Amino acid sequence: MPALGAVAAAAGLVLLLLLVPAAAPRLFPFFWADLVAFAGLVRSAVRCQRRLNRRPPVTLLDVFQEHARRRPRWPLLRFQDEVYTYEDMERWSNRAARVFSRHLELQPGRTVAVFLPNEPTYVWTWLALAKLSCPMACLNCNVRGRALQHALAAAQATLILASPDLQAAVEEVLPALRRDGIRVFYLSSTSPTPGIEALLPAIEAASDEPLPAHHRAGITANSKAIYIYTSGTTGLPKAAVITEMKLMMVANLGQLCGLRSDDVMYTTLPLYHSAGLLIGVGGCFEVGATCVLRTKFSASQFWDDCRRYNVSVIQYVGELMRYLCNTPKRADDREHGVRLALGNGLRAEVWKEFLQRFGPISIWEFYGATEGNAGFINYTGKIGAVGRANVFLRCLSPFELIKYNVEEDKPVRDERGLCIRVRPGETGLLVMKITKNAPFYGYAGDSRMTEKKVLRDVLVKGDTFFNSGDLLMMDHERFIYFQDRVGDTFRWKGENVATTEVEATLALVNFIQEVNVYGVSVPGCEGRCGMAAICLKAGTSFEGESLYTFTGDTLPSYAAPRFVRIQDALEITGTFKQCKGNLVKEGFDPNVIKDPLFFRDDKKKSYVPLNPDIYAAILDMKLNL
Ligand SMILES: *[C@@H]1O[C@H](CO)[C@@H](O)[C@H](O)[C@H]1NC(C)=O
Ligand SMILES: CC(=O)N[C@H]1CO[C@H](CO)[C@@H](O)[C@@H]1O
């Protein structure tokens, strides 16, 4: 989303378009929807800029504190049977900030890493660090060993506040941390690890009076507020920088989608990612709403929790909604007060099923990367779309879909060395122009990775774009659809195979519960050959012939998976994205893989068990793929 300096220009544009005669709605059927969405964005961007341009700037922390002053008794957080009001959180964070500042001698600007599960501690720690002007690096709870050290170094964190729940992970790297001079504390009442102090007793004993203002003296719109580690399924974590401005813009997203102060938002997403922390908790700070926090997502508990806490807004990412649809049907499926769902990664087939089953919930699907400089929101209710290429928005944060060579893993360039726009209906790489209003702050401590995300000479020599790494498609009505991640799409028989499309088709098969599609290398073959890891629905069995017929009818021959692997459960990341890396590496060797494997046999017109003989025949190139 753009931070607006160009607001004046934009307002001029809006005026101009309003003066376009009545033909406009006919020419642009989504004219009003586009305009309203645009106006909303402008309003929100203007608000963020105004606040942060004040002296002293009004940050998200100040917005929270204003709610705490005005509605002290309003619940901010519900967690299991505990309730924390705005005032409670204000006081807890005052106490914690005192201890961090005095006892830990924390200076403004020093990065502090938090290594905590989803629990109220996370929220008051965030507020306390904000009160001391210390950026918070949100360590992924699943990160271990060398990756953990790397994450700390990237954000230059010299202090870790951890939970004893992660004792083993902490102790594993403790000697290395000590060598590097990194201090570790537990935010608990007792410490299970010799040499690590537990801070809770000191925090409980500290004064809850407000802190002196000097701690916040240096804060500006561009101060680093948070580091979020991007959840790559491969490689070491990269620390994306979230400035005060970006934090506020993202926290405003909920309000843009209709989040109100009387809403109860249900967050089961990990707080170490932007969806849970910035959009979820941050969104509640912004409007003064209540957040129901859960340690871990549970499909079977989801709706019971929604009823128990009177939830009105839910958050989702990736496969989460599919898991809800996969639970056994219940008579009370539609008995809940949920009116709004915010998230991303919802696939069209799940979207339809979800609405049919759980009732008319308004779904706001948006697209955006934590480190990205712009994003889209679905504001028209077009199922499957992540947003619209709103003519208004496009002026503010220009993006392009450009031709991409999947094999060479880089954009196609013309004879002048510039990139080529795709036509409507064609899939292209999404790139967003980097401007003053849509800056890209890159990854902390990793200029090489930062440079990799920057694409130069896209439309004219010398321009710079943020490379989203995602392949999207825009239709003739300018709706935008997510197609695949760059590394996931593979080439087979000279064609691009978008794994999400094959997955969407296979998800319709009656015995398939979940599916993950990827390409495996076959010796002697160009490109990668399609393979699907599937989970069977309870009480069903794999039917090779019917799957053969179905895929033959619904998929182009190059896209129908050659190999099928049946797994008990599919591996996912902390943000509910499927992991393909290990599956790709493991390939299709029945001598190594213990899961049942099947092979698409064109002679038998069925998926047949992939035995060592077939495997050998493929390697000897006696079997044509
Ligand atoms: C949910 O709403 C009902 C009815 O309005 C109320 O009695 C109950 O206390 C509420 N529960 C919570 C957790 O707010
Ligand atoms: C503003 C708006 O139209 N948002 C929509 C996003 O998509 C869902 C479709 O399910 C609609 O219900 C929302 O109203």
XYZ file of C-alpha atoms and ligand atoms in Angstrom:
653
model
C 0.000 0.000 0.000
C 1.339 3.369 -0.884
C 2.191 5.940 1.725
C 0.772 9.014 0.177
C 2.693 12.073 -0.638
C 0.858 12.226 -3.929
C -2.442 12.723 -2.196
C -3.046 16.071 -3.789
C -2.453 14.665 -7.227
C -4.729 11.773 -6.414
C -7.491 14.034 -5.216
C -7.195 15.948 -8.458
C -7.537 12.704 -10.324
C -10.631 11.721 -8.388
C -12.212 15.069 -9.165
C -11.377 14.700 -12.795
C -12.973 11.298 -12.907
C -16.051 12.494 -11.099
C -16.472 15.017 -13.854
C -16.394 12.282 -16.469
C -19.992 12.148 -17.665
C -22.479 9.506 -16.725
C -21.034 7.146 -19.288
C -18.333 6.207 -16.825
C -20.291 3.543 -14.924
C -21.183 1.858 -18.189
C -17.642 1.925 -19.427
C -16.318 0.818 -16.091
C -18.894 -1.411 -14.376
C -16.808 -1.313 -11.203
C -16.354 2.435 -11.327
C -18.031 3.155 -8.010
C -16.554 0.197 -6.224
C -13.141 1.250 -7.487
C -13.687 4.799 -6.428
C -14.966 3.916 -2.977
C -12.070 1.552 -2.381
C -9.654 4.147 -3.580
C -11.171 6.838 -1.411
C -10.912 4.510 1.572
C -7.258 3.897 0.906
C -6.519 7.562 0.449
C -8.326 8.383 3.673
C -6.410 5.783 5.568
C -3.075 6.797 4.041
C -3.723 10.457 4.747
C -4.604 9.632 8.333
C -1.392 7.668 8.805
C 0.713 10.427 7.302
C -0.939 13.153 9.318
C -0.412 11.310 12.559
C 3.194 10.481 11.899
C 4.068 13.916 10.586
C 3.011 15.565 13.833
C 5.642 16.656 16.316
C 5.926 14.448 18.247
C 4.549 11.805 15.876
C 1.435 9.854 16.801
C 2.397 6.201 16.426
C 0.314 3.045 16.737
C 1.375 2.949 20.396
C -0.188 6.387 20.905
C -3.371 5.242 19.201
C -3.509 2.282 21.574
C -2.912 4.551 24.570
C -5.691 6.860 23.474
C -8.104 3.900 23.538
C -6.709 2.916 26.935
C -7.498 6.408 28.234
C -10.933 6.603 26.696
C -12.165 3.057 27.273
C -9.909 1.616 29.980
C -12.262 -1.227 30.864
C -12.804 -2.433 27.304
C -11.335 -5.895 26.750
C -8.294 -5.825 24.499
C -7.283 -9.435 24.783
C -8.975 -12.679 25.617
C -6.826 -15.737 26.053
C -8.276 -18.983 27.379
C -10.142 -17.785 30.495
C -8.127 -14.621 30.958
C -9.275 -11.130 30.010
C -6.968 -8.150 29.656
C -8.546 -4.730 29.305
C -6.878 -1.833 27.535
C -5.911 -0.460 30.913
C -4.476 -3.800 32.051
C -2.244 -3.913 29.004
C -1.194 -0.318 29.463
C -0.137 -1.066 33.022
C 1.521 -4.376 32.303
C 3.561 -2.766 29.560
C 4.540 0.139 31.832
C 5.850 -2.318 34.394
C 7.679 -4.364 31.803
C 9.158 -1.259 30.163
C 10.505 -0.139 33.558
C 12.228 -3.452 34.118
C 13.593 -3.577 30.568
C 14.935 -0.069 30.851
C 16.371 -0.133 34.381
C 17.254 -3.721 35.031
C 18.308 -4.629 31.483
C 19.659 -1.140 30.770
C 17.939 -1.064 27.436
C 18.660 2.047 25.364
C 16.295 3.462 22.720
C 16.941 1.990 19.286
C 18.390 -1.317 20.516
C 16.730 -4.280 18.855
C 15.242 -6.875 21.174
C 14.312 -10.308 19.884
C 11.228 -11.994 21.273
C 11.005 -15.763 21.185
C 7.496 -16.359 22.456
C 4.429 -18.391 21.554
C 1.020 -16.730 21.119
C 0.186 -15.513 24.608
C -0.680 -12.210 26.306
C 2.994 -11.744 27.233
C 3.706 -11.150 23.561
C 1.332 -8.203 23.467
C 2.529 -6.378 26.583
C 6.130 -7.029 25.629
C 5.484 -5.421 22.247
C 3.921 -2.380 23.904
C 6.726 -2.171 26.459
C 9.426 -2.241 23.785
C 7.523 0.370 21.778
C 7.446 2.569 24.868
C 11.242 2.350 24.998
C 11.676 2.943 21.237
C 13.251 -0.479 20.882
C 12.497 -2.350 17.653
C 11.119 -5.843 18.280
C 12.470 -8.733 16.214
C 9.776 -11.401 16.094
C 11.566 -14.738 16.030
C 9.695 -17.611 14.496
C 9.066 -20.153 17.273
C 10.073 -22.970 14.959
C 13.486 -21.611 14.128
C 16.443 -23.435 15.660
C 20.212 -23.534 15.807
C 22.122 -21.755 13.109
C 18.994 -20.206 11.581
C 18.164 -18.713 14.983
C 21.627 -17.165 15.259
C 21.340 -15.878 11.726
C 17.971 -14.276 12.482
C 19.401 -12.503 15.536
C 22.400 -11.242 13.606
C 20.245 -9.952 10.724
C 18.290 -7.689 13.075
C 21.382 -6.945 15.203
C 19.543 -8.094 18.279
C 21.703 -8.419 21.376
C 18.957 -9.387 23.776
C 16.358 -12.172 23.687
C 13.167 -12.291 25.705
C 12.028 -15.892 25.607
C 9.423 -18.231 26.956
C 10.463 -21.338 28.907
C 8.175 -23.212 26.483
C 11.071 -22.827 24.066
C 13.672 -23.901 26.618
C 15.229 -26.613 24.453
C 15.694 -24.261 21.498
C 17.214 -21.614 23.759
C 19.585 -24.007 25.504
C 20.735 -25.452 22.195
C 22.210 -22.110 21.110
C 23.000 -20.684 24.548
C 26.784 -21.288 24.458
C 26.976 -19.646 21.020
C 24.838 -16.712 22.185
C 27.057 -16.207 25.224
C 30.117 -16.186 22.971
C 28.466 -13.489 20.846
C 27.548 -11.444 23.899
C 23.798 -11.909 23.429
C 21.815 -11.835 26.676
C 18.806 -14.075 27.261
C 15.939 -13.693 29.743
C 12.732 -15.614 30.341
C 9.487 -13.710 30.679
C 8.212 -16.166 33.278
C 8.072 -16.460 37.047
C 10.744 -19.142 37.277
C 13.607 -20.198 35.071
C 14.286 -23.816 34.155
C 17.749 -22.950 32.800
C 20.728 -22.208 35.063
C 22.169 -18.802 34.234
C 19.000 -17.420 32.643
C 17.023 -15.050 34.801
C 13.213 -15.047 34.944
C 11.908 -11.479 34.756
C 8.266 -11.817 35.694
C 8.735 -11.326 39.469
C 10.549 -8.030 38.849
C 7.899 -6.957 36.330
C 5.085 -7.742 38.740
C 6.777 -5.705 41.438
C 7.525 -2.695 39.229
C 5.524 0.521 39.202
C 2.807 0.766 36.551
C 3.046 4.548 36.275
C 3.534 5.932 32.742
C 7.102 6.228 31.531
C 8.839 9.568 31.047
C 8.438 10.884 27.502
C 12.165 11.067 26.760
C 12.264 7.364 25.864
C 10.227 8.173 22.759
C 12.015 11.364 21.814
C 13.757 10.080 18.686
C 10.792 8.376 17.019
C 9.870 9.338 13.438
C 7.736 7.842 10.683
C 10.782 5.994 9.388
C 11.987 4.575 12.688
C 12.272 0.817 12.683
C 9.439 -0.605 14.747
C 9.478 -4.317 14.058
C 11.405 -6.978 12.211
C 9.304 -9.756 10.758
C 11.054 -12.782 9.344
C 9.694 -13.883 6.020
C 8.532 -17.448 6.062
C 10.467 -18.790 3.153
C 10.128 -22.550 2.912
C 13.805 -22.663 1.988
C 16.944 -20.870 3.042
C 17.662 -18.804 6.092
C 15.070 -16.394 7.488
C 15.187 -12.855 6.095
C 14.324 -9.966 8.380
C 11.886 -7.538 6.759
C 11.960 -4.059 8.254
C 8.615 -2.628 9.384
C 8.834 1.109 9.998
C 6.379 3.070 12.156
C 4.635 4.237 8.975
C 4.323 0.773 7.527
C 3.167 -0.597 10.853
C 0.374 1.930 10.960
C -0.620 1.376 7.342
C -0.860 -2.383 7.865
C -2.710 -1.979 11.166
C -5.222 0.140 9.248
C -6.047 -2.678 6.884
C -8.666 -4.128 9.198
C -10.461 -0.833 9.412
C -10.410 -0.535 5.629
C -12.183 -3.875 5.504
C -14.807 -2.760 8.019
C -13.292 -3.670 11.394
C -15.005 -1.671 14.172
C -14.368 -0.964 17.821
C -17.142 -3.338 18.952
C -15.689 -6.223 16.958
C -14.092 -9.300 18.440
C -11.307 -10.580 16.230
C -10.153 -14.182 16.475
C -6.436 -14.688 15.844
C -5.013 -18.168 15.680
C -2.166 -17.135 13.404
C 1.317 -16.936 14.873
C 2.187 -13.498 16.205
C 5.672 -13.696 14.731
C 4.159 -13.010 11.311
C 2.586 -9.874 9.993
C -0.917 -11.295 9.597
C -1.337 -12.169 13.271
C 0.683 -9.368 14.835
C 0.177 -6.359 12.567
C -3.208 -6.983 10.984
C -4.676 -8.897 13.938
C -3.422 -7.348 17.174
C -2.311 -4.126 15.446
C -5.716 -3.838 13.762
C -7.382 -4.070 17.182
C -5.038 -1.386 18.593
C -6.041 0.859 15.722
C -9.807 0.687 16.145
C -9.966 -0.223 19.834
C -11.396 -3.704 19.275
C -10.987 -6.980 21.166
C -8.612 -9.705 20.079
C -9.129 -13.338 21.010
C -5.779 -15.027 20.952
C -5.193 -18.740 20.643
C -1.876 -20.515 21.038
C -2.437 -22.658 18.012
C -5.035 -23.016 15.306
C -7.420 -25.912 15.829
C -9.964 -26.720 13.131
C -12.179 -28.679 15.513
C -12.221 -25.922 18.156
C -12.536 -23.024 15.742
C -16.286 -22.442 15.677
C -16.756 -23.388 19.324
C -14.272 -20.643 20.154
C -16.126 -18.225 17.877
C -19.346 -18.935 19.782
C -17.705 -18.874 23.201
C -16.048 -15.477 22.693
C -18.731 -13.897 20.467
C -16.233 -13.553 17.651
C -17.305 -11.305 14.769
C -14.132 -11.220 12.663
C -11.803 -14.072 11.804
C -8.368 -14.119 10.228
C -7.107 -16.750 7.855
C -4.101 -17.533 5.723
C -3.220 -20.198 3.218
C -4.815 -23.542 3.849
C -6.574 -22.594 7.094
C -10.007 -22.211 5.505
C -9.631 -25.549 3.767
C -9.037 -27.195 7.132
C -12.292 -25.676 8.380
C -14.119 -27.016 5.340
C -12.545 -30.441 5.888
C -14.016 -30.848 9.390
C -17.094 -33.093 9.685
C -20.337 -31.171 9.001
C -22.300 -30.129 12.074
C -25.862 -28.963 12.608
C -24.637 -25.709 14.167
C -22.228 -24.844 11.343
C -24.048 -21.600 10.698
C -24.635 -20.644 14.322
C -22.027 -18.004 14.943
C -21.696 -14.240 14.866
C -18.833 -14.053 12.376
C -19.483 -11.440 9.714
C -16.034 -10.747 8.324
C -13.006 -12.798 7.328
C -9.663 -11.174 6.571
C -6.752 -12.930 5.022
C -4.912 -14.174 2.040
C -4.252 -17.314 0.076
C -7.868 -18.464 -0.091
C -8.400 -20.585 -3.167
C -11.523 -20.113 -5.225
C -12.875 -23.634 -4.697
C -12.491 -23.370 -0.928
C -13.957 -19.862 -0.913
C -17.212 -21.141 -2.486
C -17.448 -24.153 -0.219
C -16.753 -22.038 2.850
C -19.576 -19.594 2.082
C -22.002 -22.403 1.309
C -21.275 -24.175 4.517
C -20.734 -21.424 7.085
C -23.086 -18.800 5.729
C -22.783 -15.316 4.300
C -19.510 -14.111 5.741
C -17.934 -11.192 3.983
C -14.518 -12.322 2.844
C -11.774 -9.789 2.298
C -9.002 -11.460 0.465
C -5.933 -9.348 0.099
C -2.548 -9.782 -1.391
C 0.674 -8.382 -0.076
C 4.089 -9.451 1.088
C 5.388 -8.425 4.505
C 8.357 -6.734 2.906
C 6.471 -5.638 -0.213
C 5.765 -2.044 -1.049
C 2.161 -2.397 -2.229
C -0.755 -4.787 -2.194
C -4.287 -5.479 -3.376
C -7.556 -6.023 -1.578
C -10.664 -7.721 -2.881
C -13.256 -5.091 -2.447
C -15.807 -6.338 -4.912
C -16.479 -9.840 -3.684
C -15.253 -11.489 -6.861
C -14.646 -15.049 -5.779
C -11.069 -16.155 -6.281
C -9.714 -12.721 -7.047
C -7.116 -11.110 -4.806
C -8.086 -7.665 -5.955
C -8.593 -5.325 -8.817
C -6.249 -3.263 -10.918
C -8.120 -0.179 -9.940
C -7.180 2.631 -12.318
C -6.982 4.989 -9.360
C -4.741 2.767 -7.311
C -2.553 2.102 -10.235
C -1.636 5.751 -10.490
C -0.470 5.710 -6.901
C 1.397 2.453 -6.758
C 2.123 1.359 -10.272
C 2.518 -2.351 -10.675
C 3.044 -4.474 -13.739
C 2.643 -8.079 -14.721
C 5.609 -9.004 -16.876
C 6.547 -12.033 -18.939
C 8.527 -14.580 -17.017
C 10.733 -17.401 -18.193
C 10.083 -20.187 -15.718
C 12.941 -22.365 -16.944
C 15.611 -19.727 -16.684
C 13.901 -18.317 -13.624
C 14.049 -14.713 -14.797
C 11.924 -12.134 -16.598
C 11.853 -12.174 -20.385
C 13.524 -9.096 -21.872
C 13.183 -7.552 -25.320
C 15.983 -6.471 -27.636
C 16.364 -3.229 -25.693
C 16.803 -5.173 -22.478
C 13.449 -4.102 -21.037
C 10.719 -6.313 -19.603
C 7.544 -7.150 -21.507
C 4.020 -6.678 -20.163
C 1.710 -9.678 -20.459
C -1.717 -9.336 -22.060
C -4.974 -9.727 -20.111
C -5.557 -13.399 -19.363
C -1.852 -14.213 -19.439
C 0.139 -15.057 -16.343
C 3.015 -12.782 -15.455
C 5.401 -11.892 -12.671
C 4.039 -9.186 -10.400
C 6.442 -6.301 -9.921
C 5.701 -3.064 -8.085
C 7.416 0.174 -8.779
C 9.618 1.403 -5.960
C 8.921 5.071 -5.345
C 9.088 7.531 -2.510
C 5.468 6.726 -1.746
C 5.929 2.998 -2.131
C 9.377 2.394 -0.706
C 11.041 -0.958 -0.252
C 13.061 -1.107 2.950
C 14.642 -4.422 2.153
C 15.939 -6.987 4.558
C 17.994 -6.026 7.557
C 21.630 -6.990 7.354
C 21.285 -8.700 4.007
C 21.950 -6.404 1.091
C 22.402 -9.347 -1.248
C 18.892 -10.639 -0.570
C 17.534 -7.116 -0.774
C 19.162 -6.617 -4.153
C 17.694 -9.908 -5.351
C 14.190 -8.559 -4.765
C 14.874 -5.424 -6.768
C 14.383 -5.558 -10.514
C 15.909 -2.833 -12.664
C 15.234 -1.551 -16.186
C 11.684 -2.865 -16.245
C 9.817 -0.354 -18.410
C 12.538 2.229 -18.932
C 16.259 2.181 -18.286
C 17.060 2.981 -14.701
C 13.672 2.301 -13.073
C 13.413 -0.034 -10.080
C 10.643 -2.440 -9.146
C 10.025 -4.767 -6.219
C 9.980 -8.348 -7.446
C 7.102 -10.035 -5.648
C 8.181 -13.523 -6.686
C 4.542 -14.296 -7.453
C 2.849 -15.058 -10.729
C -0.538 -13.406 -11.147
C -3.078 -13.002 -13.890
C -5.357 -10.087 -14.690
C -8.569 -10.784 -16.588
C -10.344 -8.520 -19.051
C -12.339 -6.887 -16.266
C -9.065 -6.112 -14.449
C -9.635 -8.578 -11.634
C -6.376 -10.003 -10.404
C -5.822 -13.637 -9.570
C -2.953 -15.276 -7.806
C -1.538 -18.100 -9.926
C 1.594 -19.460 -8.295
C 4.831 -18.646 -6.594
C 7.709 -18.306 -9.004
C 9.706 -21.230 -7.637
C 6.658 -23.516 -7.543
C 5.556 -23.246 -11.165
C 7.518 -25.716 -13.220
C 7.961 -26.561 -16.857
C 7.082 -29.858 -18.431
C 6.916 -30.666 -22.140
C 7.551 -27.046 -22.954
C 4.542 -25.835 -20.941
C 4.305 -23.979 -17.636
C 2.429 -25.885 -14.960
C 0.974 -23.694 -12.210
C 0.854 -25.939 -9.165
C -2.052 -24.063 -7.596
C -4.213 -24.730 -10.643
C -3.543 -28.447 -10.625
C -4.143 -28.482 -6.867
C -7.487 -26.719 -7.316
C -8.561 -29.372 -9.806
C -7.403 -32.331 -7.749
C -9.130 -30.898 -4.673
C -12.433 -31.686 -6.400
C -11.734 -35.438 -6.359
C -14.041 -37.110 -3.854
C -11.376 -39.124 -2.047
C -8.762 -36.362 -1.827
C -8.686 -34.367 1.381
C -5.607 -32.259 0.710
C -3.185 -32.048 -2.139
C 0.233 -30.533 -2.758
C 1.546 -30.471 -6.342
C 5.179 -30.052 -7.353
C 7.608 -31.030 -10.075
C 10.322 -33.670 -9.739
C 13.408 -34.138 -11.885
C 13.514 -37.243 -14.004
C 16.916 -38.222 -15.359
C 17.029 -37.719 -19.110
C 13.945 -35.479 -19.210
C 13.821 -31.737 -19.642
C 11.991 -29.695 -17.065
C 10.215 -31.264 -14.115
C 7.553 -33.925 -14.085
C 4.334 -33.359 -12.162
C 3.785 -35.143 -8.876
C 0.996 -34.815 -6.325
C 1.253 -35.583 -2.632
C -2.228 -36.262 -1.333
C -4.015 -37.017 1.895
C -7.018 -39.304 1.611
C -10.360 -38.429 3.156
C -11.194 -40.579 6.155
C -12.955 -43.781 5.144
C -12.018 -43.556 1.463
C -9.399 -45.283 -0.597
C -7.319 -44.325 -3.585
C -9.060 -45.036 -6.904
C -6.474 -45.059 -9.664
C -8.823 -45.476 -12.602
C -11.258 -42.770 -11.661
C -8.401 -40.358 -10.939
C -6.928 -41.151 -14.331
C -10.191 -40.414 -16.115
C -10.880 -37.305 -14.086
C -7.468 -35.734 -14.634
C -7.611 -36.700 -18.318
C -10.928 -34.841 -18.614
C -10.029 -31.769 -16.615
C -6.325 -31.096 -17.054
C -4.094 -30.675 -20.086
C -1.961 -33.813 -20.491
C 1.234 -32.027 -19.466
C -0.391 -30.880 -16.212
C -1.877 -34.206 -15.078
C 0.517 -35.464 -12.392
C 2.601 -38.461 -13.486
C 3.230 -39.509 -9.924
C 1.058 -39.589 -6.838
C 2.327 -39.986 -3.295
C -0.089 -40.724 -0.467
C 0.773 -39.207 2.882
C -0.931 -39.276 6.264
C -0.470 -35.537 6.642
C 0.984 -32.825 4.452
C 3.760 -30.685 5.861
C 2.923 -26.977 6.264
C 4.747 -23.872 7.434
C 3.800 -21.730 10.406
C 1.673 -19.635 8.059
C -0.254 -22.594 6.705
C 1.596 -22.724 3.436
C 2.429 -26.100 2.060
C 6.082 -27.103 1.959
C 7.261 -28.459 -1.343
C 11.038 -28.418 -0.830
C 11.477 -31.810 0.818
C 8.945 -33.482 -1.447
C 10.783 -32.224 -4.522
C 14.085 -33.480 -3.119
C 12.687 -36.905 -2.237
C 11.436 -37.392 -5.795
C 9.644 -40.605 -6.755
C 11.996 -43.447 -5.881
C 9.939 -46.318 -4.374
C 13.146 -47.805 -2.957
C 13.554 -44.791 -0.702
C 10.070 -43.402 -0.102
C 7.976 -45.363 2.349
C 4.648 -43.728 1.420
C 2.523 -45.506 -1.218
C 3.459 -44.223 -4.697
C 1.428 -44.413 -7.891
C 2.302 -43.919 -11.526
C 0.037 -42.586 -14.243
C -0.011 -45.467 -16.717
C -1.378 -44.455 -20.109
C -1.641 -48.067 -21.307
C -3.673 -49.275 -18.347
C -5.549 -45.948 -18.192
C -5.042 -45.846 -14.453
C -2.717 -44.803 -11.667
C -0.902 -48.026 -10.818
C 1.413 -48.741 -7.871
C 4.875 -47.448 -8.690
C 7.070 -50.494 -8.065
C 10.859 -50.739 -8.432
C 10.426 -52.241 -11.943
C 8.510 -49.235 -13.230
C 11.023 -46.973 -11.528
C 13.927 -48.754 -13.241
C 12.128 -48.602 -16.581
C 11.703 -44.823 -16.202
C 15.374 -44.368 -15.377
C 16.356 -46.539 -18.367
C 14.030 -44.414 -20.482
C 12.126 -47.506 -21.548
C 8.933 -45.885 -20.315
C 7.851 -42.736 -22.077
C 6.627 -40.036 -19.751
C -21.387 -13.229 24.398
O -22.662 -12.670 24.236
C -23.613 -13.138 25.175
C -24.966 -12.591 24.791
O -24.891 -11.271 24.373
C -23.193 -12.736 26.592
O -24.101 -13.195 27.535
C -21.806 -13.330 26.865
O -21.340 -12.891 28.119
C -20.824 -12.915 25.788
N -19.561 -13.615 25.997
C -18.391 -12.978 25.992
C -17.174 -13.824 26.225
O -18.287 -11.787 25.796
C -16.284 -4.541 -0.259
C -16.537 -5.895 -0.758
O -17.287 -6.063 -1.661
N -15.853 -6.911 -0.192
C -16.118 -8.256 -0.551
C -14.904 -9.157 -0.714
O -15.409 -10.409 -1.161
C -16.502 -11.007 -0.485
C -16.920 -12.202 -1.297
O -17.204 -13.228 -0.513
C -17.669 -10.095 -0.256
O -18.639 -10.701 0.555
C -17.167 -8.845 0.359
O -18.257 -7.979 0.524
